PDB file of C-alpha atoms in Angstrom:
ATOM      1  CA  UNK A 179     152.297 133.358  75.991  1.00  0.00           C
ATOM      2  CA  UNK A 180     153.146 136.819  77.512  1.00  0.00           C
ATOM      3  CA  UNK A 181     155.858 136.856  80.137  1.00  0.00           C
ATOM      4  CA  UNK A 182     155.238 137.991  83.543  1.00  0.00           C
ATOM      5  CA  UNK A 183     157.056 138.913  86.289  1.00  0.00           C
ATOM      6  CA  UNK A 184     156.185 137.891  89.964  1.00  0.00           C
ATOM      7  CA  UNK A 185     156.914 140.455  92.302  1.00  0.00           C
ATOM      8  CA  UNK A 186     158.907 139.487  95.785  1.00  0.00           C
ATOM      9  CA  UNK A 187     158.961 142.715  98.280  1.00  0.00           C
ATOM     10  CA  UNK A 188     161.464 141.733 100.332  1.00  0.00           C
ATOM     11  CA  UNK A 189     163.862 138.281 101.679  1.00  0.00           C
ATOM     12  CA  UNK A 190     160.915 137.485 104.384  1.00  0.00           C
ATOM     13  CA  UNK A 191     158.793 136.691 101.121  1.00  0.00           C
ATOM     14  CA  UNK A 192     161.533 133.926 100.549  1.00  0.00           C
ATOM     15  CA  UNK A 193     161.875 132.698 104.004  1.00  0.00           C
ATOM     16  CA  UNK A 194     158.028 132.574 104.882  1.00  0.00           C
ATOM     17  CA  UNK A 195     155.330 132.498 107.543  1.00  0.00           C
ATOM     18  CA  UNK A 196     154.912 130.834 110.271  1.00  0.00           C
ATOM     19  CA  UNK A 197     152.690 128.121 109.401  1.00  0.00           C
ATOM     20  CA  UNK A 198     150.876 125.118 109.764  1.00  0.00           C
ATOM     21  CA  UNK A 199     152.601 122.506 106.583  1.00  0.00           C
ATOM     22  CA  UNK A 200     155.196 120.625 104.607  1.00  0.00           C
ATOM     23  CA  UNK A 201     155.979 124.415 101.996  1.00  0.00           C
ATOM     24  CA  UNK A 202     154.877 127.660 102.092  1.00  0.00           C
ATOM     25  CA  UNK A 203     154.524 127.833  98.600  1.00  0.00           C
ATOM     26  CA  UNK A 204     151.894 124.778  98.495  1.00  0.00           C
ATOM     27  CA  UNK A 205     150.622 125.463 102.067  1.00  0.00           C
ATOM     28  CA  UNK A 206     151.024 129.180 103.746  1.00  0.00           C
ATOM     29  CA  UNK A 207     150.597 130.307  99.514  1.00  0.00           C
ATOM     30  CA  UNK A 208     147.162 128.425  99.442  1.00  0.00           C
ATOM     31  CA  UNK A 209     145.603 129.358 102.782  1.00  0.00           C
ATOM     32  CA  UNK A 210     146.093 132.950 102.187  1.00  0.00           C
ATOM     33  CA  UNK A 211     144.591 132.485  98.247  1.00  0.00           C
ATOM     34  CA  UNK A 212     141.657 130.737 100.397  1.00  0.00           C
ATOM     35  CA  UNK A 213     141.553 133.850 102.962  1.00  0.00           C
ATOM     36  CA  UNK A 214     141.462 136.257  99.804  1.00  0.00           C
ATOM     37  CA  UNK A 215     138.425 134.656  98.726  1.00  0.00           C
ATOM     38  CA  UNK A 216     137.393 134.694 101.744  1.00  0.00           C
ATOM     39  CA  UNK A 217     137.490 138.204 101.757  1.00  0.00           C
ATOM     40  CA  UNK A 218     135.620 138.669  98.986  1.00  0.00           C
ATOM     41  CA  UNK A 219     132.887 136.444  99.066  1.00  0.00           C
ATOM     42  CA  UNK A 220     131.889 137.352 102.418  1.00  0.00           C
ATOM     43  CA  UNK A 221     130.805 133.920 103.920  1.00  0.00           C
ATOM     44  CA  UNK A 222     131.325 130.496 103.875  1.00  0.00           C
ATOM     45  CA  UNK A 223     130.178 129.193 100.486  1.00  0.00           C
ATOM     46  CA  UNK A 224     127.585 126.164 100.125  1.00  0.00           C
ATOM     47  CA  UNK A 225     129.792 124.583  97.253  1.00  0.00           C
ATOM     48  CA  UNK A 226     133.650 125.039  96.682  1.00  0.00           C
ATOM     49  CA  UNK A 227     135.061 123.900  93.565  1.00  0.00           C
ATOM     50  CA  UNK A 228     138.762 123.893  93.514  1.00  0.00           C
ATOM     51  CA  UNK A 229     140.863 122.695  90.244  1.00  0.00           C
ATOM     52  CA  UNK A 230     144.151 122.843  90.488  1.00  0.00           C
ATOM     53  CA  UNK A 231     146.938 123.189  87.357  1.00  0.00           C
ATOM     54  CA  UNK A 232     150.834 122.719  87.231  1.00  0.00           C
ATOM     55  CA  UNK A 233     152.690 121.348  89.992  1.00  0.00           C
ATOM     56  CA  UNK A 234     149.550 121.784  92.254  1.00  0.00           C
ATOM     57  CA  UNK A 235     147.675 119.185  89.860  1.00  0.00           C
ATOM     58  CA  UNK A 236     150.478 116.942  91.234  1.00  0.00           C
ATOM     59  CA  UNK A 237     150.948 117.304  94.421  1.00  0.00           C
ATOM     60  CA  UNK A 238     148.109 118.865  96.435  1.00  0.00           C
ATOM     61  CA  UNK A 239     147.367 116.106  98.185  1.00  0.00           C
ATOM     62  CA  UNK A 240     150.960 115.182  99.644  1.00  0.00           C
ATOM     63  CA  UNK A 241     151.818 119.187 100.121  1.00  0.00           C
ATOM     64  CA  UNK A 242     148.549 119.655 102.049  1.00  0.00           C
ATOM     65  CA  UNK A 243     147.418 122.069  99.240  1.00  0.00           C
ATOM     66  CA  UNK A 244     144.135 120.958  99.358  1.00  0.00           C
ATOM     67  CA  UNK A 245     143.295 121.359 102.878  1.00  0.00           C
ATOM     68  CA  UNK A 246     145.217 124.447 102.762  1.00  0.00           C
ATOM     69  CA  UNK A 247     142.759 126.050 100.498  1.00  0.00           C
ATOM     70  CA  UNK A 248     139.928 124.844 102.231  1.00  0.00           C
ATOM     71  CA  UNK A 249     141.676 126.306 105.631  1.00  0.00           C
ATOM     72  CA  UNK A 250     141.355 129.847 103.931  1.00  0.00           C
ATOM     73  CA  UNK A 251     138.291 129.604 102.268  1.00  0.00           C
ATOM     74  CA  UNK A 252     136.778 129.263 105.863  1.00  0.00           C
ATOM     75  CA  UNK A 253     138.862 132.030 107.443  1.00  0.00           C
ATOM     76  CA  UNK A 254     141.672 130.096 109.002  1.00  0.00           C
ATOM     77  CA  UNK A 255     144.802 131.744 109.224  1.00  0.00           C
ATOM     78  CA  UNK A 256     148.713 130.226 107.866  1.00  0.00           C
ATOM     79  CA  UNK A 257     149.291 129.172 111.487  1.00  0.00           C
ATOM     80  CA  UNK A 258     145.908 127.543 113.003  1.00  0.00           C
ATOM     81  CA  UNK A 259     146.095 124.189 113.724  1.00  0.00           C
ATOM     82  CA  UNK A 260     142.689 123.256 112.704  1.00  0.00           C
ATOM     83  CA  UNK A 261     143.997 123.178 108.689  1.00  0.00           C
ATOM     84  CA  UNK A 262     144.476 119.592 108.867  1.00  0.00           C
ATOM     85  CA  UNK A 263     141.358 118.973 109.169  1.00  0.00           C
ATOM     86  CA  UNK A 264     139.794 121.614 107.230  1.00  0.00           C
ATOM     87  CA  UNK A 265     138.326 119.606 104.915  1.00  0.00           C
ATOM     88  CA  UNK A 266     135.982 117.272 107.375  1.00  0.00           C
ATOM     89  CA  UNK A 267     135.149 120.923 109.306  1.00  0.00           C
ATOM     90  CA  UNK A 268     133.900 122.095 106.034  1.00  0.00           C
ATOM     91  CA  UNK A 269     132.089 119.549 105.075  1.00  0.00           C
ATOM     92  CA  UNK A 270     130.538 119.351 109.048  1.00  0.00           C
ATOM     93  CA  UNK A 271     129.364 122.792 108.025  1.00  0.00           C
ATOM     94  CA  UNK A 272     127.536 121.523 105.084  1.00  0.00           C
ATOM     95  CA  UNK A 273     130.153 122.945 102.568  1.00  0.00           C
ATOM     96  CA  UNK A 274     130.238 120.328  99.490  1.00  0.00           C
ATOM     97  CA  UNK A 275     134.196 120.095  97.622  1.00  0.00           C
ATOM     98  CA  UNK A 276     135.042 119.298  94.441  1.00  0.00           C
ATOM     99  CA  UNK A 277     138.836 119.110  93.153  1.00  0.00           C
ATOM    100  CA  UNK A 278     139.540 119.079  90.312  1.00  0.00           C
ATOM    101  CA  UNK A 279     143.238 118.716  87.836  1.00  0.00           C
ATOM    102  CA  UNK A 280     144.228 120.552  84.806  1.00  0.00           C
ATOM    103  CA  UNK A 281     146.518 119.719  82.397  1.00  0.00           C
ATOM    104  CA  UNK A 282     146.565 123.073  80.724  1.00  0.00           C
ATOM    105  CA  UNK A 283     149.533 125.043  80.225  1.00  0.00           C
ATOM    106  CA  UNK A 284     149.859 127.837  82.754  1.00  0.00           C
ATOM    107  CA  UNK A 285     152.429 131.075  83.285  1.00  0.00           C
ATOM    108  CA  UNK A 286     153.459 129.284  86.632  1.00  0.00           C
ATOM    109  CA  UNK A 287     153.430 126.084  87.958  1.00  0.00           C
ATOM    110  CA  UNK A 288     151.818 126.610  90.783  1.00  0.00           C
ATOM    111  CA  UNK A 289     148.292 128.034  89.793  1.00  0.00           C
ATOM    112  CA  UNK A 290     144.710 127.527  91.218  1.00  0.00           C
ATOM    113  CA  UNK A 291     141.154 128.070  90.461  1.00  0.00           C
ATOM    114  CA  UNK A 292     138.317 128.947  92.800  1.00  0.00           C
ATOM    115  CA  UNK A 293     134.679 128.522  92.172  1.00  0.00           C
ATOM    116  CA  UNK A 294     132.651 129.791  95.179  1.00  0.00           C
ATOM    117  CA  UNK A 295     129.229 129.015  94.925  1.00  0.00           C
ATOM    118  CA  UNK A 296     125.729 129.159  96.520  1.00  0.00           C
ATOM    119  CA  UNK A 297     122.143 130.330  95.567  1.00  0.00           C
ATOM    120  CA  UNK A 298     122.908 133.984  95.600  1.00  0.00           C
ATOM    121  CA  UNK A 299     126.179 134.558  94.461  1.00  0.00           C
ATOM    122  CA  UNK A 300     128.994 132.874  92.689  1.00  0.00           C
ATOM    123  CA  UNK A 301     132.588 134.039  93.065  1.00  0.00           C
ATOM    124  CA  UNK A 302     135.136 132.434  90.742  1.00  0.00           C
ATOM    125  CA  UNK A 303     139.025 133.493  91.215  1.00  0.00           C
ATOM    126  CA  UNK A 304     142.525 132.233  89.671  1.00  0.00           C
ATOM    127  CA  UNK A 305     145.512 132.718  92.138  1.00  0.00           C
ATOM    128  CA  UNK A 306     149.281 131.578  91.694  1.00  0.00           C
ATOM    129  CA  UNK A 307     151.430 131.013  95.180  1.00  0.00           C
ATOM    130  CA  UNK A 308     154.954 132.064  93.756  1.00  0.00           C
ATOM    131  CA  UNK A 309     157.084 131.309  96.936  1.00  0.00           C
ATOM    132  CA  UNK A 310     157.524 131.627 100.337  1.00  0.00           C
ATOM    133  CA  UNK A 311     153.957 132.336 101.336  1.00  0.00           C
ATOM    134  CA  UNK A 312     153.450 134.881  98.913  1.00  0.00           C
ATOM    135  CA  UNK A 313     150.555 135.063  96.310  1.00  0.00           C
ATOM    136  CA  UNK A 314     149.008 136.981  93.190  1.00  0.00           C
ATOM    137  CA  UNK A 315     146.012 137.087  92.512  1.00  0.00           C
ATOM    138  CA  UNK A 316     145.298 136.955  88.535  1.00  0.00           C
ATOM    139  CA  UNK A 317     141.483 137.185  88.154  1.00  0.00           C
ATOM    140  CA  UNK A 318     138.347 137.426  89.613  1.00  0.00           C
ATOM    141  CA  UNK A 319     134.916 136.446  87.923  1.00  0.00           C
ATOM    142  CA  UNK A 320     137.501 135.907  84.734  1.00  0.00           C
ATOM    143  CA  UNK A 321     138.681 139.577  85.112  1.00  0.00           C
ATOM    144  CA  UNK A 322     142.180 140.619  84.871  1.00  0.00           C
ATOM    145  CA  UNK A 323     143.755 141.743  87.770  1.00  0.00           C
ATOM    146  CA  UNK A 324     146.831 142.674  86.194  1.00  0.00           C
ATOM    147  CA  UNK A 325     147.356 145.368  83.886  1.00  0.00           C
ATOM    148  CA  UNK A 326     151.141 147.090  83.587  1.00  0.00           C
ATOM    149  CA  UNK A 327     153.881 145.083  85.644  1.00  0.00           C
ATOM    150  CA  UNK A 328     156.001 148.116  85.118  1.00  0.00           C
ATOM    151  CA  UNK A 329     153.627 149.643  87.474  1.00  0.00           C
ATOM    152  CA  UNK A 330     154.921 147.649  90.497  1.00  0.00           C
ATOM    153  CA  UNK A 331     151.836 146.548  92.589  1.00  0.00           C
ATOM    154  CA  UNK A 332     148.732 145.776  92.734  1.00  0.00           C
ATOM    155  CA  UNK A 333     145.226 146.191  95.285  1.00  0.00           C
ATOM    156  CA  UNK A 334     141.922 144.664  95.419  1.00  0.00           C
ATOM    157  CA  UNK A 335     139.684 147.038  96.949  1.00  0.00           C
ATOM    158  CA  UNK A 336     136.151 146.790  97.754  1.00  0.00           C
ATOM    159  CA  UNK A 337     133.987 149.465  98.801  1.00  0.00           C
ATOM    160  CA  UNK A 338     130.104 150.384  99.421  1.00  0.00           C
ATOM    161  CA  UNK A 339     130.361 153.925  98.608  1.00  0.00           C
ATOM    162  CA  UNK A 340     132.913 154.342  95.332  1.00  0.00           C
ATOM    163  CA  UNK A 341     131.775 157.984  94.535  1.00  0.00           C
ATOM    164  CA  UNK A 342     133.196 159.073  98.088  1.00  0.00           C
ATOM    165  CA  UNK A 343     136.080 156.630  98.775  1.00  0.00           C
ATOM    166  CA  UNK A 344     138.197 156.088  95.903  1.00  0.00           C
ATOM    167  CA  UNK A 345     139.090 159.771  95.749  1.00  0.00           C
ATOM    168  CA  UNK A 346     140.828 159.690  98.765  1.00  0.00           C
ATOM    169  CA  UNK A 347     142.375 155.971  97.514  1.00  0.00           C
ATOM    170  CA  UNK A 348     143.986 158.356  94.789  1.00  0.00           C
ATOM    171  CA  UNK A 349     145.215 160.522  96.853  1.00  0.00           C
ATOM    172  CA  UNK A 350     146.535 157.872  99.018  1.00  0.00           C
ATOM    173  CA  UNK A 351     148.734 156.164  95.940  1.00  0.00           C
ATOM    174  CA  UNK A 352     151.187 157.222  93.484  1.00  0.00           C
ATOM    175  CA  UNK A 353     150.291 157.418  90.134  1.00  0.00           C
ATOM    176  CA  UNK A 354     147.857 154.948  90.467  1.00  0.00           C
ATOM    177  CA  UNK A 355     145.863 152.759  87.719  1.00  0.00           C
ATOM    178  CA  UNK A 356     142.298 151.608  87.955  1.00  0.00           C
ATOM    179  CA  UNK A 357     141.706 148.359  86.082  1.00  0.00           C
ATOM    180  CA  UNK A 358     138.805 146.856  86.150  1.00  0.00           C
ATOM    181  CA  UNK A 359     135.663 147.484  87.917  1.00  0.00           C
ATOM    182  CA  UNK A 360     132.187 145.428  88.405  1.00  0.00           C
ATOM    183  CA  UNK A 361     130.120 144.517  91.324  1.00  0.00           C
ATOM    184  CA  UNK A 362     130.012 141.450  93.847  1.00  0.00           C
ATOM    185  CA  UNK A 363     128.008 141.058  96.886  1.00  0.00           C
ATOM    186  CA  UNK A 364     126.462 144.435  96.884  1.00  0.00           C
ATOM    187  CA  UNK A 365     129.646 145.929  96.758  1.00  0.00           C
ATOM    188  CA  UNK A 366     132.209 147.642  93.491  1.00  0.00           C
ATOM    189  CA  UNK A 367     135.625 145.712  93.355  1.00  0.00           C
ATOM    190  CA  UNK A 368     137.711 147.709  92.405  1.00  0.00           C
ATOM    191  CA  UNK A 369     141.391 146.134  90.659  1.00  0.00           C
ATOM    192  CA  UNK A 370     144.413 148.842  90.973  1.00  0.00           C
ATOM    193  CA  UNK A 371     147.829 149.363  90.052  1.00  0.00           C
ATOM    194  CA  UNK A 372     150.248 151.817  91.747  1.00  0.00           C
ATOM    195  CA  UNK A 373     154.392 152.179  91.895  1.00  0.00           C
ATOM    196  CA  UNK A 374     153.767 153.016  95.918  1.00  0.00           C
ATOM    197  CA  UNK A 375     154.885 150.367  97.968  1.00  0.00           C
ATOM    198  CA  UNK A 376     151.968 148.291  99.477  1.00  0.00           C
ATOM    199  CA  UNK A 377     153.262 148.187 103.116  1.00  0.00           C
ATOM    200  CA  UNK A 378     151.050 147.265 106.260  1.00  0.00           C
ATOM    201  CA  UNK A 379     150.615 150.842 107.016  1.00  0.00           C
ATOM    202  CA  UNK A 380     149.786 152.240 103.176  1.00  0.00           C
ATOM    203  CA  UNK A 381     146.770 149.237 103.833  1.00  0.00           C
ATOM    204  CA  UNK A 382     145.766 150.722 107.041  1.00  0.00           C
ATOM    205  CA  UNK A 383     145.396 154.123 105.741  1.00  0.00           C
ATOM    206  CA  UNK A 384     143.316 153.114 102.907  1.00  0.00           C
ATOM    207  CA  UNK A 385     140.939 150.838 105.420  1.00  0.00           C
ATOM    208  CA  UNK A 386     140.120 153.594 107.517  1.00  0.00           C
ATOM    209  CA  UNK A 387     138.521 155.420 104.957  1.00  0.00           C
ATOM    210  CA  UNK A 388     135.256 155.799 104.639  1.00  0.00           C
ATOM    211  CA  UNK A 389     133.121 153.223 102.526  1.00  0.00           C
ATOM    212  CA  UNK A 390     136.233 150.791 101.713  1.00  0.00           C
ATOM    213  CA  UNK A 391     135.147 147.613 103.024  1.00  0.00           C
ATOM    214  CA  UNK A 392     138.577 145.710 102.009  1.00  0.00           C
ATOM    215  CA  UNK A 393     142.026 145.749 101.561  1.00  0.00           C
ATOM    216  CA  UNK A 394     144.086 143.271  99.315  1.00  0.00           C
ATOM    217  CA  UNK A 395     147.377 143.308  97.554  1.00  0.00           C
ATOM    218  CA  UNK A 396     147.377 141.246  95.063  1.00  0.00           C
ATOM    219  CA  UNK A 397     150.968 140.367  95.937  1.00  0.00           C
ATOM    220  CA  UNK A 398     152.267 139.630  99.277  1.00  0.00           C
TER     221      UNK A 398
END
C-alpha cells in the first residue's frame, strides 16, 4: 500500500467550520465531498449510491454522515439547517439512496464512494474527510486525482473551452502538473497539481477566466 500524505493548510483546517453536526470530520468533511459532486455533476441526480469504508462504515449513521452527504449532494452548505433532514428532502424530490458498507482496506479511515446516476450521465467519485472539515478528493470516474504529493496541491477544474482557458490556468500556477483529463457533462475535467498555494483568491483568479466553468481543490 503506498503511503500518502494528507495535506492541512493551516490550524483553521483543525478547528473547523461552522456547521450543522456531532464532527467535522464525519459531518462538515461529508457535506462538502457531497457539494464537490455537486459541482461536478451539475444537478440533482435521479439515483445516489453511497458506500461507505473505514470508520464511516461504522458510524455514519450516529455521526450524521449519511445525511451529511446527501446535504451536499443537493447543494446544501456545512451550516444549513435543512441537513437533518436531507435525506426525506431528497427522496421528496424523487432522488432514490442506496448505502452501502465496505470492509475493504483503505489509506484512511474515513473514505467514501459516490455513484451519481441518472439516464444521461453517471458520475462516480471516492473522497476521504481527513479532519476538521477538510477533504481530498482521490478519484473521479475511477481516475486518479493524485499524482506527486511532493507537488503540494491539487485542483479540479472544469472548463467548456480547454484550448483557450488552460493557458492562462498555467500561467496562473507554479510549476504546475496536468494529470488526467476526460470529459463529463459536456465539459473536459481537468485534474492538476501545483506547489502554489490554493488560497480563496488564487481560485478567484482562475474562475474569472474565460471558459472555466469550476473551481475545486482537491484539499481544503
Amino acid at each position: 500500500m503506498s503511503e500518502r500524505k494528507f495535506k492541512y493548510k493551516s490550524a483553521f483546517d483543525i478547528i473547523g467550520p461552522i456547521m450543522v453536526g456531532p464532527s467535522s470530520s464525519h459531518t462538515a468533511g461529508a457535506v462538502r465531498i457531497g457539494n464537490m459532486a455537486r459541482e461536478l455533476y451539475k444537478h440533482t441526480p435521479e439515483k445516489l449510491v453511497v458506500t461507505f469504508f473505514g470508520s464511516f462504515a461504522e458510524t455514519y449513521k450516529g455521526h450524521g454522515t449519511a445525511v451529511a452527504i446527501v446535504a451536499g449532494v443537493l447543494g446544501f452548505e456545512t451550516h444549513d439547517e435543512r441537513i437533518p433532514n436531507a435525506i426525506e428532502i431528497a427522496e421528496e424530490q424523487g432522488v432514490k439512496i442506496e448505502f452501502l458498507v465496505s470492509t475493504k482496506e483503505t489509506e484512511h479511515a474515513n473514505t467514501v464512494n459516490l455513484e451519481l446516476i441518472d439516464e444521461q450521465e453517471k458520475l462516480n467519485l471516492t473522497a476521504i474527510s481527513i479532519g476538521g472539515g477538510s477533504i481530498q478528493l482521490t478519484e473521479i470516474n475511477h481516475h486518479s486525482t493524485i499524482l506527486n504529493q511532493e507537488q503540494g496541491n491539487g485542483l479540479v477544474l472544469t472548463a467548456n473551452q480547454p484550448k483557450t482557458a488552460i493557458p492562462c490556468v498555467e500561467n496562473a500556477l507554479e510549476s504546475p502538473e496536468f494529470v488526467k483529463v476526460q470529459q463529463l457533462n459536456q465539459e473536459t475535467v481537468f485534474f492538476v497539481e501545483t506547489v502554489s498555494d490554493i488560497s480563496q483568491k488564487l481560485v478567484a483568479k482562475i474562475k474569472e477566466i474565460p471558459g472555466i466553468t469550476a473551481v475545486m481543490p482537491t484539499t481544503g
